[in-house]
DNA sequence: TTCGGTGCAAATAATTTGCAGTGGT
DNA sequence: ACCACTGCAAATTATTTGCACCGAA
């Protein structure tokens, strides 16, 4: 149902390629900083905040500043490679938005973590709704908020938060 | 399909009642300012920004300040009567979120206007997805972005923007 | 060599908070 | 009367901008 995520994903090289193509089309320049930030961003291919991205980038180049991260992310958004998202109260997050791939979000309101999923039935139904109003559908956003098994009090229940921790250690 | 908006909506009185119930349960006080802001908010029962709400409230009581509006909206959100929403880049918007009623959004990316709709098939499928991850679903947000008939270039096409204007005159 | 890019610090914008006085209960 | 609430202004936080210097084309 959603393992598309792990196969058809554009690879880093192709994403960087798209980015560079956009820059040169607009007569803008490729710089170390932009490349570094874009690579970190693509590598994280999930949800990342400006601050996290800054920290990742500073690990390799400590002199990178907030402004450059903001500016680079704005470029990435312009060329459709990043999408701005503002969940609950927290900071603004960005995510990769390759054309081929789309996912929706399932968010635990207790541990705050975010799972991605994809469901074709929902997508089709959305198409139908839009058509029924005479609209042509361009894009959408679907976020489900709920409680993960752990938060629901299921003992030994699985929690996306911890899952994530395990993966990143 | 969406004329439910004009029938089953909780009325102002009932909404104010829920608000007051919440306040007294929490041993908080009902004040003129809170009542005024809440009423303006419910009356607008669509999407409204802090600033718009402040202006509406100031029309009746010019001394209302931003802080009070923020604080009141936070209370309304706590008791489930308001929901914070951050669309594109603009300001944060709030909308009424009565328990009985739920709607999703269909937004024209050209004329910026927002239609509400409700589709049970999608709702059910969302439930199923959440369950398949072991989540219990609490609430969701669905926004469809597209082009309205007019924007698609259909001559004489219908445009939610103008529709709205007609209704509110 | 030429502009656009970068880093920093200062500017803005959005939201929150401290406090002295006001007002529900 | 008590303690929460309000309005204001100051504080915080997130994001943008101005500018002198740097570096890709």
Coordinates of C-alpha atoms (C1' of nucleotides) in Angstrom, one line a residue:
Chain A
X1 CA 0.0 0.0 0.0
X2 CA 2.7 2.5 0.8
X3 CA 6.0 0.8 0.1
X4 CA 6.3 3.0 -3.0
X5 CA 8.1 5.2 -0.6
X6 CA 11.0 2.9 -0.4
X7 CA 11.4 2.2 -4.1
X8 CA 10.4 5.0 -6.4
X9 CA 12.0 7.7 -4.4
X10 CA 14.2 10.1 -6.4
X11 CA 17.7 9.7 -5.3
X12 CA 19.9 12.4 -3.9
X13 CA 21.7 12.9 -7.1
X14 CA 18.6 13.4 -9.2
X15 CA 17.2 15.9 -6.6
X16 CA 20.4 17.8 -6.6
X17 CA 20.3 17.8 -10.3
X18 CA 16.8 19.3 -10.3
X19 CA 18.0 21.9 -7.9
X20 CA 21.0 22.9 -10.0
X21 CA 18.9 23.0 -13.1
X22 CA 16.5 25.4 -11.4
X23 CA 19.4 27.6 -10.2
X24 CA 21.0 27.9 -13.6
X25 CA 17.7 28.5 -15.3
X26 CA 17.2 31.4 -13.0
X27 CA 20.8 32.5 -13.5
X28 CA 21.5 31.9 -9.8
X29 CA 24.6 30.3 -8.5
X30 CA 25.5 27.0 -7.0
X31 CA 27.5 27.5 -3.9
X32 CA 29.0 25.1 -1.3
X33 CA 26.5 26.3 1.2
X34 CA 23.5 25.8 -0.9
X35 CA 24.7 22.3 -1.9
X36 CA 25.4 21.4 1.7
X37 CA 22.1 22.5 2.9
X38 CA 20.2 20.9 0.0
X39 CA 22.0 17.7 0.5
X40 CA 21.3 17.6 4.2
X41 CA 17.7 18.4 3.5
X42 CA 17.3 15.7 0.9
X43 CA 19.1 13.2 3.0
X44 CA 16.7 13.8 5.9
X45 CA 13.8 13.2 3.5
X46 CA 11.2 13.5 6.1
X47 CA 10.2 16.5 8.2
X48 CA 12.9 18.8 9.3
X49 CA 12.9 22.2 10.9
X50 CA 15.0 25.2 10.0
X51 CA 16.9 24.7 13.2
X52 CA 17.6 21.0 12.7
X53 CA 18.8 21.7 9.2
X54 CA 21.0 24.5 10.4
X55 CA 22.6 22.2 13.0
X56 CA 23.1 19.4 10.5
X57 CA 24.8 21.8 8.1
X58 CA 26.9 23.4 10.8
X59 CA 28.3 20.0 11.6
X60 CA 30.1 20.2 8.3
X61 CA 30.5 24.0 8.0
X62 CA 30.1 25.8 11.3
X63 CA 29.9 29.2 9.8
X64 CA 26.6 28.6 8.1
X65 CA 24.0 31.1 9.3
X66 CA 20.2 31.0 9.7
X67 CA 19.7 33.5 6.9
X68 CA 21.4 31.1 4.4
X69 CA 19.2 28.2 5.5
X70 CA 16.1 30.3 5.2
X71 CA 17.1 31.6 1.8
X72 CA 18.1 28.1 0.5
X73 CA 14.8 26.6 1.7
X74 CA 12.9 29.3 0.0
X75 CA 14.7 28.4 -3.3
X76 CA 14.0 24.7 -2.8
X77 CA 10.3 25.6 -2.2
X78 CA 10.2 27.8 -5.3
X79 CA 11.4 24.9 -7.5
X80 CA 8.9 22.5 -5.9
X81 CA 11.5 20.4 -4.1
X82 CA 10.5 21.5 -0.6
X83 CA 7.2 22.2 0.9
X84 CA 6.5 24.4 3.9
X85 CA 4.3 22.8 6.5
X86 CA 3.1 24.2 9.8
X87 CA 1.8 21.6 12.1
X88 CA 0.4 22.4 15.5
X89 CA 2.1 25.0 17.5
X90 CA 5.8 24.1 16.9
X91 CA 8.1 25.6 14.4
X92 CA 7.6 25.5 10.7
X93 CA 8.7 22.3 9.2
X94 CA 9.8 21.6 5.7
X95 CA 9.6 18.3 3.8
X96 CA 10.8 17.0 0.4
X97 CA 8.2 17.3 -2.2
X98 CA 9.4 15.3 -5.2
X99 CA 6.7 15.2 -7.9
X100 CA 6.5 11.5 -8.1
X101 CA 5.9 10.9 -4.5
X102 CA 3.1 12.0 -2.2
X103 CA 2.3 11.1 1.3
X104 CA -0.1 12.1 4.0
X105 CA 0.5 12.4 7.7
X106 CA -0.5 10.5 10.8
X107 CA 0.4 12.5 13.9
X108 CA 0.3 11.4 17.5
X109 CA -1.1 14.2 19.6
X110 CA 0.7 12.8 22.6
X111 CA 4.2 12.1 21.5
X112 CA 4.0 14.6 18.6
X113 CA 5.6 12.3 16.1
X114 CA 4.7 12.0 12.5
X115 CA 4.2 8.9 10.4
X116 CA 3.7 9.0 6.7
X117 CA 1.2 7.0 4.7
X118 CA -0.3 6.8 1.4
X119 CA -3.8 5.6 0.5
X120 CA -5.1 5.4 -3.0
X121 CA -8.7 5.1 -2.1
X122 CA -8.6 8.4 -0.3
X123 CA -6.8 10.0 -3.2
X124 CA -9.4 8.9 -5.7
X125 CA -12.2 10.1 -3.5
X126 CA -10.6 13.5 -3.3
X127 CA -10.4 13.7 -7.0
X128 CA -14.1 12.9 -7.2
X129 CA -15.0 15.5 -4.6
X130 CA -13.0 18.2 -6.4
X131 CA -14.7 17.3 -9.7
X132 CA -18.1 17.4 -8.2
X133 CA -17.5 21.0 -7.4
X134 CA -16.1 21.6 -10.9
X135 CA -12.6 22.0 -9.6
X136 CA -9.5 20.5 -11.0
X137 CA -7.4 19.2 -8.2
X138 CA -3.8 20.3 -8.0
X139 CA -2.5 19.2 -4.7
X140 CA -3.8 18.4 -1.2
X141 CA -2.9 18.0 2.4
X142 CA -4.2 15.4 4.7
X143 CA -3.3 15.1 8.3
X144 CA -4.7 12.6 10.8
X145 CA -4.3 13.4 14.4
X146 CA -4.7 10.7 17.0
X147 CA -3.1 8.5 19.7
X148 CA -0.4 6.0 19.0
X149 CA -0.7 2.5 20.6
X150 CA 1.6 3.5 23.5
X151 CA -0.3 6.7 24.2
X152 CA -3.6 4.7 24.1
X153 CA -2.3 2.8 27.1
X154 CA -1.7 -0.5 25.3
X155 CA 1.1 -2.0 27.4
X156 CA 4.2 -2.6 25.4
X157 CA 2.5 -0.6 22.7
X158 CA 4.6 0.6 19.9
X159 CA 5.4 4.4 19.7
X160 CA 6.6 6.2 16.7
X161 CA 8.7 8.4 18.9
X162 CA 10.8 5.6 20.2
X163 CA 10.9 3.9 16.8
X164 CA 12.5 7.0 15.5
X165 CA 15.0 7.2 18.3
X166 CA 16.1 3.7 17.6
X167 CA 16.6 4.4 14.0
X168 CA 18.7 7.5 14.4
X169 CA 21.1 6.1 17.0
Chain B
X1 CA -23.9 17.8 0.0
X2 CA -22.8 20.7 2.0
X3 CA -25.9 22.6 2.9
X4 CA -25.5 21.0 6.3
X5 CA -23.7 24.2 7.0
X6 CA -27.0 26.0 7.0
X7 CA -29.0 23.6 9.1
X8 CA -27.3 21.5 11.7
X9 CA -24.9 24.1 12.9
X10 CA -24.8 24.6 16.7
X11 CA -26.2 28.0 17.4
X12 CA -24.4 30.8 19.1
X13 CA -26.2 30.2 22.3
X14 CA -25.2 26.6 22.6
X15 CA -21.6 27.4 21.7
X16 CA -21.5 30.2 24.3
X17 CA -23.0 27.7 26.7
X18 CA -20.2 25.2 26.1
X19 CA -17.6 27.9 26.5
X20 CA -19.1 29.0 29.8
X21 CA -19.3 25.5 31.0
X22 CA -15.6 25.0 30.3
X23 CA -14.7 28.2 32.1
X24 CA -16.6 27.3 35.3
X25 CA -15.4 23.8 35.3
X26 CA -11.8 25.2 35.3
X27 CA -12.8 27.8 37.8
X28 CA -12.1 30.6 35.4
X29 CA -14.2 33.6 35.0
X30 CA -16.6 34.8 32.3
X31 CA -15.9 38.4 31.5
X32 CA -17.4 40.9 29.0
X33 CA -14.2 40.7 26.9
X34 CA -14.2 36.9 26.7
X35 CA -17.9 36.9 25.8
X36 CA -17.5 39.6 23.2
X37 CA -14.6 37.9 21.6
X38 CA -16.2 34.4 21.7
X39 CA -19.4 35.8 20.2
X40 CA -17.6 37.5 17.4
X41 CA -15.6 34.4 16.8
X42 CA -18.6 32.1 16.6
X43 CA -20.6 34.6 14.6
X44 CA -17.9 34.6 12.0
X45 CA -18.1 30.8 11.9
X46 CA -15.6 30.5 9.1
X47 CA -12.0 31.3 9.1
X48 CA -10.8 34.3 10.9
X49 CA -7.5 35.7 11.9
X50 CA -6.5 37.2 15.3
X51 CA -6.3 40.6 13.7
X52 CA -9.8 40.4 12.1
X53 CA -11.2 39.2 15.4
X54 CA -9.5 42.0 17.3
X55 CA -11.0 44.5 14.9
X56 CA -14.5 43.1 15.1
X57 CA -14.2 43.1 18.9
X58 CA -12.9 46.6 19.0
X59 CA -15.9 47.8 17.0
X60 CA -17.8 47.2 20.2
X61 CA -15.1 47.7 22.8
X62 CA -12.2 49.7 21.5
X63 CA -10.0 49.0 24.5
X64 CA -9.7 45.3 23.8
X65 CA -6.0 44.3 23.2
X66 CA -4.2 41.7 21.3
X67 CA -3.3 39.8 24.4
X68 CA -6.8 39.2 25.4
X69 CA -7.8 38.0 22.0
X70 CA -4.8 35.5 22.0
X71 CA -5.7 34.4 25.5
X72 CA -9.3 33.9 24.7
X73 CA -8.6 32.0 21.5
X74 CA -6.3 29.8 23.5
X75 CA -9.1 29.0 25.9
X76 CA -11.5 28.3 23.0
X77 CA -9.0 26.0 21.5
X78 CA -8.5 24.2 24.8
X79 CA -12.2 23.4 25.1
X80 CA -12.3 22.3 21.5
X81 CA -14.4 25.1 20.2
X82 CA -11.7 26.7 18.1
X83 CA -9.0 25.1 16.0
X84 CA -5.8 26.7 15.0
X85 CA -5.0 26.5 11.3
X86 CA -2.0 27.8 9.4
X87 CA -2.7 27.8 5.7
X88 CA -0.1 28.9 3.2
X89 CA 2.2 31.7 4.3
X90 CA -0.3 34.0 5.7
X91 CA -1.2 34.6 9.3
X92 CA -2.6 31.9 11.6
X93 CA -6.3 31.5 11.2
X94 CA -8.8 30.0 13.6
X95 CA -12.1 28.3 12.9
X96 CA -15.0 27.0 14.8
X97 CA -14.7 23.3 15.6
X98 CA -18.0 22.2 17.1
X99 CA -17.9 18.5 17.9
X100 CA -21.0 17.7 15.9
X101 CA -19.8 19.2 12.8
X102 CA -16.8 18.6 10.7
X103 CA -15.8 19.9 7.3
X104 CA -12.9 19.7 5.0
X105 CA -11.7 22.4 2.7
X106 CA -11.6 22.9 -1.0
X107 CA -9.4 25.9 -1.9
X108 CA -9.0 27.6 -5.2
X109 CA -5.3 28.4 -5.7
X110 CA -6.3 31.2 -8.0
X111 CA -9.0 33.1 -6.3
X112 CA -8.0 32.0 -2.8
X113 CA -11.5 31.2 -1.7
X114 CA -12.5 28.3 0.4
X115 CA -15.4 25.9 0.1
X116 CA -16.3 23.5 2.7
X117 CA -17.3 19.9 2.1
X118 CA -17.9 16.7 3.8
X119 CA -17.4 13.2 2.5
X120 CA -18.2 10.1 4.5
X121 CA -16.2 7.7 2.3
X122 CA -13.0 9.7 3.0
X123 CA -13.8 9.9 6.7
X124 CA -14.2 6.1 6.9
X125 CA -11.1 5.4 5.0
X126 CA -9.2 7.7 7.3
X127 CA -10.5 5.7 10.3
X128 CA -9.3 2.5 8.6
X129 CA -5.8 3.9 7.9
X130 CA -5.4 5.1 11.5
X131 CA -6.5 1.8 12.8
X132 CA -4.1 0.0 10.5
X133 CA -1.2 1.8 12.3
X134 CA -2.7 1.1 15.7
X135 CA -3.8 4.6 16.2
X136 CA -7.1 5.9 17.5
X137 CA -8.2 8.8 15.4
X138 CA -9.0 12.1 17.2
X139 CA -9.3 14.6 14.5
X140 CA -8.1 15.4 11.0
X141 CA -7.4 18.1 8.5
X142 CA -8.0 17.7 4.8
X143 CA -7.4 20.5 2.4
X144 CA -7.8 20.1 -1.4
X145 CA -6.1 22.8 -3.5
X146 CA -7.2 23.2 -7.1
X147 CA -8.7 25.5 -9.7
X148 CA -12.3 26.6 -9.6
X149 CA -14.3 26.4 -12.9
X150 CA -13.8 30.1 -13.6
X151 CA -10.0 29.8 -13.0
X152 CA -9.9 26.8 -15.3
X153 CA -11.1 29.1 -18.1
X154 CA -14.6 27.7 -18.4
X155 CA -16.6 30.6 -19.8
X156 CA -19.3 31.7 -17.5
X157 CA -17.8 29.3 -15.0
X158 CA -18.8 29.5 -11.5
X159 CA -16.4 31.0 -8.9
X160 CA -16.7 30.6 -5.2
X161 CA -15.3 34.0 -4.7
X162 CA -18.2 35.8 -6.4
X163 CA -20.6 33.3 -4.9
X164 CA -19.5 34.3 -1.5
X165 CA -19.9 38.0 -2.3
X166 CA -23.4 37.4 -3.4
X167 CA -24.4 35.6 -0.2
X168 CA -22.9 38.1 2.1
X169 CA -24.5 41.3 0.6
Chain C
dT1 C1' 35.6 41.0 -13.4
dT2 C1' 31.0 41.0 -12.2
dC3 C1' 27.1 40.3 -9.7
dG4 C1' 24.9 37.3 -6.8
dG5 C1' 25.9 35.0 -2.2
dT6 C1' 27.2 34.8 2.6
dG7 C1' 27.5 35.9 7.4
dC8 C1' 26.5 38.8 10.7
dA9 C1' 23.8 42.0 13.1
dA10 C1' 20.0 44.8 13.1
dA11 C1' 15.0 45.1 11.7
dT12 C1' 10.3 43.2 11.5
dA13 C1' 6.5 40.4 12.6
dA14 C1' 3.9 37.4 15.4
dT15 C1' 3.0 35.9 19.9
dT16 C1' 3.8 35.7 24.9
dT17 C1' 4.6 37.6 29.4
dG18 C1' 5.1 40.8 33.6
dC19 C1' 2.7 44.0 36.2
dA20 C1' -0.3 47.4 38.2
dG21 C1' -4.9 48.2 38.3
dT22 C1' -10.0 46.2 37.4
dG23 C1' -13.8 43.2 38.1
dG24 C1' -16.3 38.5 38.8
dT25 C1' -17.8 35.4 42.2
Chain D
dA1 C1' -12.2 40.4 49.7
dC2 C1' -9.9 37.4 46.9
dC3 C1' -7.7 36.1 43.1
dA4 C1' -8.3 35.8 38.2
dC5 C1' -8.5 39.1 34.2
dT6 C1' -7.3 43.1 31.4
dG7 C1' -4.6 46.4 28.9
dC8 C1' -0.4 48.0 28.1
dA9 C1' 4.3 47.7 27.1
dA10 C1' 8.3 45.1 27.3
dA11 C1' 10.1 40.5 26.2
dT12 C1' 10.6 36.5 23.3
dT13 C1' 10.7 34.0 19.1
dA14 C1' 10.6 33.3 14.2
dT15 C1' 11.9 35.2 10.0
dT16 C1' 13.6 38.9 6.9
dT17 C1' 16.7 42.4 5.5
dG18 C1' 20.9 45.7 4.9
dC19 C1' 25.4 45.7 4.1
dA20 C1' 30.5 44.9 3.6
dC21 C1' 33.1 41.3 2.0
dC22 C1' 33.6 36.7 -0.7
dG23 C1' 33.5 33.6 -4.5
dA24 C1' 31.2 31.2 -8.8
dA25 C1' 30.6 32.1 -13.6

